[in-house]
PDB file of C-alpha atoms in Angstrom:
ATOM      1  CA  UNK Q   1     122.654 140.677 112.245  1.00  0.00           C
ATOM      2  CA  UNK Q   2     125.498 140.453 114.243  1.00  0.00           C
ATOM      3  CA  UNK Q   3     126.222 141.078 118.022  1.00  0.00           C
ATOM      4  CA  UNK Q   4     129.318 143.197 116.984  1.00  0.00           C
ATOM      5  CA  UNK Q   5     126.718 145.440 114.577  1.00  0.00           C
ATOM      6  CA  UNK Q   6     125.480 146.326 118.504  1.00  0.00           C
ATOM      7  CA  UNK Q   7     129.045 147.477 119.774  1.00  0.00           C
ATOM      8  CA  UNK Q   8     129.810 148.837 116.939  1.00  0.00           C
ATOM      9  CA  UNK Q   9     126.922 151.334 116.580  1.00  0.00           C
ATOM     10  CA  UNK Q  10     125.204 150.335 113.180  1.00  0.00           C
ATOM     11  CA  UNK Q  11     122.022 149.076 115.636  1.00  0.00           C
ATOM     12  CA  UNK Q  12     120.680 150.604 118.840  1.00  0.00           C
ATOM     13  CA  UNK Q  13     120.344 148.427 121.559  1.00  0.00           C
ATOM     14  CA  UNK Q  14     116.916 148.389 121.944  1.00  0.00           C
ATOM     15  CA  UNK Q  15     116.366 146.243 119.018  1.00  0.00           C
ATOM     16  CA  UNK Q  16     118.470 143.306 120.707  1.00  0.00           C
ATOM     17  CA  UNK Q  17     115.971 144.249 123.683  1.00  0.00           C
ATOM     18  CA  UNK Q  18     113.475 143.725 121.528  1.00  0.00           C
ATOM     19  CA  UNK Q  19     114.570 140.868 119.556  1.00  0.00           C
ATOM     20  CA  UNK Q  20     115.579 138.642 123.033  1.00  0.00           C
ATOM     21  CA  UNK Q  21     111.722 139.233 123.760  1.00  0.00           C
ATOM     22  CA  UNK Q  22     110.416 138.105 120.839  1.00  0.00           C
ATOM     23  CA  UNK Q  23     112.380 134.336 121.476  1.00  0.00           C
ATOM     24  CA  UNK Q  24     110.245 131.500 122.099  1.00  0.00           C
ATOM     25  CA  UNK Q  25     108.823 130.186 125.318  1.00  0.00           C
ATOM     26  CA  UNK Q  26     110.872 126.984 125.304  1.00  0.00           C
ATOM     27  CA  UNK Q  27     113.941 128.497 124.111  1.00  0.00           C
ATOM     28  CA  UNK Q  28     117.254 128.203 126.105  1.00  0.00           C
ATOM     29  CA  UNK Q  29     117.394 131.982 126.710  1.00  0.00           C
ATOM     30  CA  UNK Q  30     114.121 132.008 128.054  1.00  0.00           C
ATOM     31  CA  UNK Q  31     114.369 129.413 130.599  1.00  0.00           C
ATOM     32  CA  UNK Q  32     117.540 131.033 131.760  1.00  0.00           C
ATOM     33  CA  UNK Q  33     115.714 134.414 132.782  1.00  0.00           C
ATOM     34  CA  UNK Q  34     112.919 132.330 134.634  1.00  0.00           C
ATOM     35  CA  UNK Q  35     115.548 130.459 136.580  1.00  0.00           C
ATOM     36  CA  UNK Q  36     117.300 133.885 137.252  1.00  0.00           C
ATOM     37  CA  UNK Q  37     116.824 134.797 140.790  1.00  0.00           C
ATOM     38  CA  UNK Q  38     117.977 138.134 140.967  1.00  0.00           C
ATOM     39  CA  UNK Q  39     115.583 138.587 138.004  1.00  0.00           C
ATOM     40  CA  UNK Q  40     113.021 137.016 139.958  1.00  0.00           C
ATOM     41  CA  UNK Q  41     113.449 139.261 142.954  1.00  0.00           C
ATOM     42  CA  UNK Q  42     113.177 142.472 141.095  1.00  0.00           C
ATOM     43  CA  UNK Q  43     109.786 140.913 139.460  1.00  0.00           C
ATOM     44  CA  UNK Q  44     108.422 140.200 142.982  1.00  0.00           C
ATOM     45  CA  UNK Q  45     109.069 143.388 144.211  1.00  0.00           C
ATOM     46  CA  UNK Q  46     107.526 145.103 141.507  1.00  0.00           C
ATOM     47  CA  UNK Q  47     104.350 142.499 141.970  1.00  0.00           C
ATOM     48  CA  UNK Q  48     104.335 143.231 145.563  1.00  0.00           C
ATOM     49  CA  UNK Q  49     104.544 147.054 145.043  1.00  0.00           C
ATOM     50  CA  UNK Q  50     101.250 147.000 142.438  1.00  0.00           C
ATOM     51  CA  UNK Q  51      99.748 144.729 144.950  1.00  0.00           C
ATOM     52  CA  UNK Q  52      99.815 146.735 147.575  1.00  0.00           C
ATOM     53  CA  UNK Q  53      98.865 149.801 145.391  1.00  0.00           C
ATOM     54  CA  UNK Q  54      95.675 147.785 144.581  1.00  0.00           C
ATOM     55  CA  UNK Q  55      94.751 146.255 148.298  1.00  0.00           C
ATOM     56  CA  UNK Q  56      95.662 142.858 146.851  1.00  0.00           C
ATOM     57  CA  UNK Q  57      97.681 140.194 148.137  1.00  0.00           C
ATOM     58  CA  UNK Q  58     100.723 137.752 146.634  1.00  0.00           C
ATOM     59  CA  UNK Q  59     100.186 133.939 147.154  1.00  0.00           C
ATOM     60  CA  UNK Q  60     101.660 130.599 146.067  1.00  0.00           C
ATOM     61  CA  UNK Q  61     102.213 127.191 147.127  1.00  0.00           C
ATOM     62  CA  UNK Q  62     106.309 125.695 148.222  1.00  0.00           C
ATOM     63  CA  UNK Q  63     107.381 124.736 145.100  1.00  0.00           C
ATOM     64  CA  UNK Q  64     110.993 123.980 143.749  1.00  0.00           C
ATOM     65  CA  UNK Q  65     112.591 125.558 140.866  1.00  0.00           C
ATOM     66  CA  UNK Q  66     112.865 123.221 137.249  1.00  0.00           C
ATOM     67  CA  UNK Q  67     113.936 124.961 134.038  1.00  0.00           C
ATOM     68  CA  UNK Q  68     111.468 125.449 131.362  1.00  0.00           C
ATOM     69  CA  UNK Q  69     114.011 124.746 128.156  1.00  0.00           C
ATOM     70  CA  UNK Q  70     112.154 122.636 125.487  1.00  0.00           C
ATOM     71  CA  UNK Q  71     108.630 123.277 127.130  1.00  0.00           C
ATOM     72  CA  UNK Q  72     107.251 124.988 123.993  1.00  0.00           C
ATOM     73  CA  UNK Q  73     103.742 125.175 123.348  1.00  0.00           C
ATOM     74  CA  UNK Q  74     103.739 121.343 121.566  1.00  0.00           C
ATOM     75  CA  UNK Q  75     104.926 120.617 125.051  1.00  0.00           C
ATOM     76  CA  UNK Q  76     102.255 121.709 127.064  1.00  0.00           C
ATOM     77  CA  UNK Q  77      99.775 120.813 125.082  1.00  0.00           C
ATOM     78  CA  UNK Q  78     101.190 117.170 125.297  1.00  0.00           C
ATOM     79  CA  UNK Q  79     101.354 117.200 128.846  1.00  0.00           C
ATOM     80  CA  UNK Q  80      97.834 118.584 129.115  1.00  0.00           C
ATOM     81  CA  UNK Q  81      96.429 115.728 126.863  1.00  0.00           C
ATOM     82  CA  UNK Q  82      98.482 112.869 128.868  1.00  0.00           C
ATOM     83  CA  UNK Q  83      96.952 114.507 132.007  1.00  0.00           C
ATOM     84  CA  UNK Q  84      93.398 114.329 130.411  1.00  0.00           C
ATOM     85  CA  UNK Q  85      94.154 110.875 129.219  1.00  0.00           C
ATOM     86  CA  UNK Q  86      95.150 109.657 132.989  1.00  0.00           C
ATOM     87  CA  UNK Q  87      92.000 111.577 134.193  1.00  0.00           C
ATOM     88  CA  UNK Q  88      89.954 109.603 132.086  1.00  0.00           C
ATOM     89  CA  UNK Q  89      91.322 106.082 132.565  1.00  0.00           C
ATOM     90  CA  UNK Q  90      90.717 107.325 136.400  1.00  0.00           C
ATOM     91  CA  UNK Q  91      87.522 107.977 135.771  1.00  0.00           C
ATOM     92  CA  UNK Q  92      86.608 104.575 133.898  1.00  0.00           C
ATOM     93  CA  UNK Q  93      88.631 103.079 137.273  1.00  0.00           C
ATOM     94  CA  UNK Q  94      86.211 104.561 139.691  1.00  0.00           C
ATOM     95  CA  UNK Q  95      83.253 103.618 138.156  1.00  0.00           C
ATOM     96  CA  UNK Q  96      83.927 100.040 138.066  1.00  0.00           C
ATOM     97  CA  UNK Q  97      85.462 100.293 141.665  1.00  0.00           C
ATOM     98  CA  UNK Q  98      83.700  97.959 143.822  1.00  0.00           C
ATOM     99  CA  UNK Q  99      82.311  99.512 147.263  1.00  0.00           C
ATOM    100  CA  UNK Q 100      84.905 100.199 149.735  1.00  0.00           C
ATOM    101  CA  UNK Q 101      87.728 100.881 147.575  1.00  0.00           C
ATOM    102  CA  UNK Q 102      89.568 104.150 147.188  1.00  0.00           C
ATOM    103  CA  UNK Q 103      90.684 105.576 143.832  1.00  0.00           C
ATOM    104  CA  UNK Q 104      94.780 105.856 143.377  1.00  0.00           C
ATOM    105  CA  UNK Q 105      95.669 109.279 143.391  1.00  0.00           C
ATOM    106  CA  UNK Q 106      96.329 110.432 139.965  1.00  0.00           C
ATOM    107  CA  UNK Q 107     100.393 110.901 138.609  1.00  0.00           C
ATOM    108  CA  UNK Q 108     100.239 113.897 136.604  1.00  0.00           C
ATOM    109  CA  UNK Q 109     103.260 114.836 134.406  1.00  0.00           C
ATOM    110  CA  UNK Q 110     105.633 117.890 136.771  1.00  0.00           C
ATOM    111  CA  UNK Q 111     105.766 121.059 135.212  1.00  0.00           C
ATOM    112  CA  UNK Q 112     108.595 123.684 134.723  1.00  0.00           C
ATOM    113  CA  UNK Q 113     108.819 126.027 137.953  1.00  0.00           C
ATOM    114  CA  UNK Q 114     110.178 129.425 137.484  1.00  0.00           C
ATOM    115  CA  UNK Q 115     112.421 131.442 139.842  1.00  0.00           C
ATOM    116  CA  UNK Q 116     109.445 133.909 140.049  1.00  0.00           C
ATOM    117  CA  UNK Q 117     106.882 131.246 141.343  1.00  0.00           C
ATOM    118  CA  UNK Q 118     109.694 130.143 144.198  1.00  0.00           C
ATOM    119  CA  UNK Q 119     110.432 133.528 144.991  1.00  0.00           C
ATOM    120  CA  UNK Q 120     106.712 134.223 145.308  1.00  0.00           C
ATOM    121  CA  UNK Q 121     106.371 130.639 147.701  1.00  0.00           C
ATOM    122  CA  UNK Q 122     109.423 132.024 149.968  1.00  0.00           C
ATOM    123  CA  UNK Q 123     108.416 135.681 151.005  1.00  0.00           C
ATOM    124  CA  UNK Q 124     104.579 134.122 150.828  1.00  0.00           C
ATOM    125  CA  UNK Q 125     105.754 131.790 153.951  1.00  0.00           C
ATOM    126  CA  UNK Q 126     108.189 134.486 155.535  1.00  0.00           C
ATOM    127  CA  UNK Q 127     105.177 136.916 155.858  1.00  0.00           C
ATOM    128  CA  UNK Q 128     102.774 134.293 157.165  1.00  0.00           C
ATOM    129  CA  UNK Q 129     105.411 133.595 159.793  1.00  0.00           C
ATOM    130  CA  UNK Q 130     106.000 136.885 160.636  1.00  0.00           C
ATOM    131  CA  UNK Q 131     101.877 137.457 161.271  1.00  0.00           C
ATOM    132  CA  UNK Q 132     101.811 134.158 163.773  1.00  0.00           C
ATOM    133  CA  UNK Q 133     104.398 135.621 165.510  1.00  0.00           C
ATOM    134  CA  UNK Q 134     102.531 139.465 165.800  1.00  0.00           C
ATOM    135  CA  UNK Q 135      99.591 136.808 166.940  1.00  0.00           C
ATOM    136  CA  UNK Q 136     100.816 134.788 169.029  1.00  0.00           C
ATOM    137  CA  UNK Q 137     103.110 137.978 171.213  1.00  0.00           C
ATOM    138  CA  UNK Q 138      99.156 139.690 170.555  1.00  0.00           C
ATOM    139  CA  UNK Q 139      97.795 137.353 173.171  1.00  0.00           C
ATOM    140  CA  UNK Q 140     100.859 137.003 175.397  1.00  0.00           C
ATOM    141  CA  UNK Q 141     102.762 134.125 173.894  1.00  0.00           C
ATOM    142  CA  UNK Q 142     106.550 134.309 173.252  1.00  0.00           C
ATOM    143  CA  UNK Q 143     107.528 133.239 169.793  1.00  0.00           C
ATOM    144  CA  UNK Q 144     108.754 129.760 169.511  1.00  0.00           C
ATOM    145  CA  UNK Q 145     112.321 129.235 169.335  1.00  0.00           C
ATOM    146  CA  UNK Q 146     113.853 126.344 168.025  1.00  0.00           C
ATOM    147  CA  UNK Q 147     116.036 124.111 170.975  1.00  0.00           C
ATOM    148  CA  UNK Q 148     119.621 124.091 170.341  1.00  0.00           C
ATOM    149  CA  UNK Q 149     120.835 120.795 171.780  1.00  0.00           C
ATOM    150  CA  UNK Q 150     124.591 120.262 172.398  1.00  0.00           C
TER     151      UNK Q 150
END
């Protein structure tokens, strides 16, 4: 198979379609489209549209976008037994901790973000904004403005 077998007409198009679908998880292509933010836009619109269909509403934390190229499913599952590793050497910490001490906070490995999950965080904050504001001019407060200084 050949991309010129496409232009050419001896394949339709849909089976690239397909064929770009059926690449791996960790695969370059992959992590490309999840750090796509025009892609990532179109997603969340189309989650915010069903959500709204079904009376539901579209959350997530601030979180920072990190390709997900070589994350694979040996990957993950790595990361999720280092994490269960630290949580048990935690574990083993606090109960020889003598009285008074606090545990350390545990260190667990960062995973890959996608554009979808950021996109998600930013309208997520926008709209929480926006209802503070309908709140606060609700009980007779101005919005806050930010100071410009000279």
């Amino acid at each position: 198979m050949d991309l010129l077998d496409f232009f050419r007409g001896h394949l339709p198009w849909s089976k690239l379609g397909r064929f770009l679908k059926q690449l791996p998880a960790g695969s370059r292509y992959q992590a490309d489209i999840e750090m796509d933010f025009d892609v990532a836009e179109r997603r969340f619109a189309e989650e915010r549209e069903a959500a709204e269909k079904a009376g539901d509403t579209v959350e997530s934390p601030k979180l920072e976008p990190s390709s997900s190229a070589g994350h694979d499913l040996q990957v993950q599952m790595l990361m999720m037994i280092a994490d269960y590793i630290q949580q048990l050497q935690l574990t083993l910490i606090g109960v020889n901790l003598p009285e008074g001490k606090t545990l350390p906070k545990p260190q667990y490995i960062p995973r890959p973000v996608p554009a979808i999950e950021v996109v998600r965080a930013r309208h997520t904050a926008a709209d929480d904004d926006a209802q503070v504001d309908v709140a606060l001019a609700e009980m007779g407060f101005a919005p806050a403005t930010p100071e410009v200084t000279p």
